[in-house]
PDB file of C-alpha atoms and ligand atoms in Angstrom:
ATOM      1  CA  MET A   9       4.851  14.349  21.796  1.00 69.00           C
ATOM      2  CA  LEU A  10       3.255  12.437  18.969  1.00 75.00           C
ATOM      3  CA  VAL A  11       5.423   9.814  17.351  1.00 84.00           C
ATOM      4  CA  THR A  12       4.260   8.422  14.042  1.00 92.00           C
ATOM      5  CA  LYS A  13       4.530   4.678  13.972  1.00 97.00           C
ATOM      6  CA  THR A  14       6.575   3.055  11.246  1.00 98.00           C
ATOM      7  CA  HIS A  15       5.892  -0.416   9.893  1.00 98.00           C
ATOM      8  CA  GLN A  16       7.696  -2.878   7.673  1.00 98.00           C
ATOM      9  CA  VAL A  17       6.210  -3.385   4.236  1.00 98.00           C
ATOM     10  CA  THR A  18       7.429  -6.502   2.454  1.00 98.00           C
ATOM     11  CA  PHE A  19       7.064  -7.057  -1.288  1.00 98.00           C
ATOM     12  CA  LYS A  20       7.000 -10.812  -1.455  1.00 98.00           C
ATOM     13  CA  LYS A  21       7.712 -11.406  -5.159  1.00 97.00           C
ATOM     14  CA  SER A  22      10.393  -8.715  -5.252  1.00 97.00           C
ATOM     15  CA  GLY A  23      11.988  -9.854  -2.012  1.00 97.00           C
ATOM     16  CA  ILE A  24      12.188  -6.265  -0.791  1.00 98.00           C
ATOM     17  CA  THR A  25      11.228  -4.885   2.624  1.00 98.00           C
ATOM     18  CA  ILE A  26      10.919  -1.155   3.272  1.00 98.00           C
ATOM     19  CA  GLU A  27       9.956   0.999   6.240  1.00 98.00           C
ATOM     20  CA  VAL A  28       6.797   3.071   5.815  1.00 98.00           C
ATOM     21  CA  ALA A  29       5.304   5.380   8.459  1.00 98.00           C
ATOM     22  CA  GLU A  30       1.555   5.551   9.110  1.00 97.00           C
ATOM     23  CA  ASP A  31       1.443   9.006   7.513  1.00 97.00           C
ATOM     24  CA  GLU A  32       3.303   7.968   4.359  1.00 98.00           C
ATOM     25  CA  TYR A  33       2.111   6.154   1.256  1.00 98.00           C
ATOM     26  CA  ILE A  34       3.492   2.754   0.350  1.00 98.00           C
ATOM     27  CA  LEU A  35       3.862   3.540  -3.367  1.00 98.00           C
ATOM     28  CA  GLU A  36       5.940   6.644  -2.714  1.00 98.00           C
ATOM     29  CA  LYS A  37       8.306   4.899  -0.322  1.00 98.00           C
ATOM     30  CA  ALA A  38       8.669   1.930  -2.669  1.00 98.00           C
ATOM     31  CA  GLU A  39       9.697   4.302  -5.470  1.00 98.00           C
ATOM     32  CA  GLU A  40      12.231   5.944  -3.174  1.00 98.00           C
ATOM     33  CA  ALA A  41      13.629   2.467  -2.601  1.00 97.00           C
ATOM     34  CA  GLY A  42      14.063   2.070  -6.370  1.00 97.00           C
ATOM     35  CA  MET A  43      11.038  -0.096  -7.111  1.00 97.00           C
ATOM     36  CA  ASP A  44       9.185   0.323 -10.378  1.00 97.00           C
ATOM     37  CA  LEU A  45       5.513  -0.330  -9.590  1.00 98.00           C
ATOM     38  CA  PRO A  46       2.483   0.475 -11.779  1.00 98.00           C
ATOM     39  CA  TYR A  47       0.497   3.619 -11.017  1.00 98.00           C
ATOM     40  CA  ASP A  48      -1.518   6.280 -12.805  1.00 98.00           C
ATOM     41  CA  CYS A  49      -3.707   8.728 -10.851  1.00 98.00           C
ATOM     42  CA  ARG A  50      -1.907   8.545  -7.481  1.00 98.00           C
ATOM     43  CA  SER A  51      -5.141   9.638  -5.811  1.00 98.00           C
ATOM     44  CA  GLY A  52      -7.127   6.445  -5.247  1.00 98.00           C
ATOM     45  CA  THR A  53      -9.362   6.802  -8.285  1.00 97.00           C
ATOM     46  CA  CYS A  54      -8.041   4.417 -10.978  1.00 97.00           C
ATOM     47  CA  THR A  55      -6.872   1.058  -9.414  1.00 98.00           C
ATOM     48  CA  THR A  56      -3.692   0.881 -11.552  1.00 98.00           C
ATOM     49  CA  CYS A  57      -1.597   0.630  -8.386  1.00 98.00           C
ATOM     50  CA  MET A  58      -3.744  -2.130  -6.851  1.00 98.00           C
ATOM     51  CA  GLN A  59      -1.774  -4.867  -5.115  1.00 98.00           C
ATOM     52  CA  ARG A  60      -2.898  -7.863  -3.122  1.00 98.00           C
ATOM     53  CA  CYS A  61      -2.222  -7.613   0.580  1.00 98.00           C
ATOM     54  CA  LEU A  62      -1.328 -11.016   2.049  1.00 98.00           C
ATOM     55  CA  GLU A  63      -0.773  -9.946   5.640  1.00 98.00           C
ATOM     56  CA  GLY A  64      -1.385  -6.857   7.726  1.00 98.00           C
ATOM     57  CA  GLU A  65      -3.649  -3.838   7.346  1.00 98.00           C
ATOM     58  CA  VAL A  66      -3.410  -0.985   4.845  1.00 98.00           C
ATOM     59  CA  ASP A  67      -5.381   2.226   5.400  1.00 97.00           C
ATOM     60  CA  GLN A  68      -7.806   2.817   2.491  1.00 97.00           C
ATOM     61  CA  ASP A  69      -9.631   5.999   3.535  1.00 96.00           C
ATOM     62  CA  LEU A  70      -8.991   7.547   0.098  1.00 96.00           C
ATOM     63  CA  ALA A  71      -9.512   4.397  -1.974  1.00 96.00           C
ATOM     64  CA  PHE A  72     -12.451   5.657  -4.025  1.00 95.00           C
ATOM     65  CA  ALA A  73     -12.051   3.295  -6.992  1.00 97.00           C
ATOM     66  CA  ILE A  74     -11.785  -0.053  -5.233  1.00 97.00           C
ATOM     67  CA  SER A  75     -14.862  -2.266  -4.913  1.00 97.00           C
ATOM     68  CA  ASP A  76     -16.036  -4.017  -1.747  1.00 96.00           C
ATOM     69  CA  GLU A  77     -15.315  -7.290  -3.483  1.00 98.00           C
ATOM     70  CA  GLU A  78     -11.734  -6.340  -4.266  1.00 98.00           C
ATOM     71  CA  LEU A  79     -11.251  -5.199  -0.680  1.00 97.00           C
ATOM     72  CA  LYS A  80     -12.626  -8.505   0.549  1.00 97.00           C
ATOM     73  CA  GLU A  81     -10.203 -10.368  -1.693  1.00 97.00           C
ATOM     74  CA  GLY A  82      -7.344  -8.449  -0.067  1.00 98.00           C
ATOM     75  CA  TYR A  83      -6.626  -5.917  -2.788  1.00 98.00           C
ATOM     76  CA  ARG A  84      -5.423  -2.475  -1.723  1.00 98.00           C
ATOM     77  CA  LEU A  85      -4.543   0.748  -3.538  1.00 98.00           C
ATOM     78  CA  ILE A  86      -0.994   1.509  -2.480  1.00 98.00           C
ATOM     79  CA  CYS A  87      -0.770   5.049  -3.922  1.00 98.00           C
ATOM     80  CA  ILE A  88      -2.973   6.241  -1.052  1.00 98.00           C
ATOM     81  CA  GLY A  89      -2.313   3.250   1.220  1.00 98.00           C
ATOM     82  CA  SER A  90      -0.496   3.660   4.515  1.00 98.00           C
ATOM     83  CA  PRO A  91       0.420   0.642   6.627  1.00 98.00           C
ATOM     84  CA  LEU A  92      -1.412   0.225   9.942  1.00 98.00           C
ATOM     85  CA  SER A  93       0.710  -2.792  10.875  1.00 98.00           C
ATOM     86  CA  ASP A  94       3.542  -4.736   9.300  1.00 98.00           C
ATOM     87  CA  VAL A  95       2.315  -5.611   5.815  1.00 98.00           C
ATOM     88  CA  THR A  96       3.158  -8.233   3.179  1.00 98.00           C
ATOM     89  CA  LEU A  97       2.160  -7.492  -0.400  1.00 98.00           C
ATOM     90  CA  ASP A  98       2.073 -10.000  -3.259  1.00 98.00           C
ATOM     91  CA  ALA A  99       4.226  -7.834  -5.504  1.00 97.00           C
TER      92      ALA A  99
HETATM   93  S1  LIG B 139      -2.563   5.025  -8.924  1.00 95.39           S
HETATM   94 FE1  LIG B 139      -4.668   5.289  -9.300  1.00 95.39          FE
HETATM   95  S2  LIG B 139      -5.594   4.364  -7.570  1.00 95.39           S
HETATM   96 FE2  LIG B 139      -3.482   4.287  -7.133  1.00 95.39          FE
END
């Protein structure tokens, strides 16, 4: 049996922590939790949803619009971003 791992995603500025599975997207779960975060395309092509990741790893396989530099600085697109560990975002 395959069990999808779930991780804690903490929004530091908002003081909110939610549970997000490795096959779910952070933006979607944050909205379900009542958060009002910026987004536009929801497909990794615009960077409107970009947030800085302070701790942990966020999957970015579909992050077409983000530059290597932004990735290096810790920015992640959360509309197509799934947590690969517990994550803290500067949002
Ligand atoms: S909303 Fe466009 S990249 Fe996430």
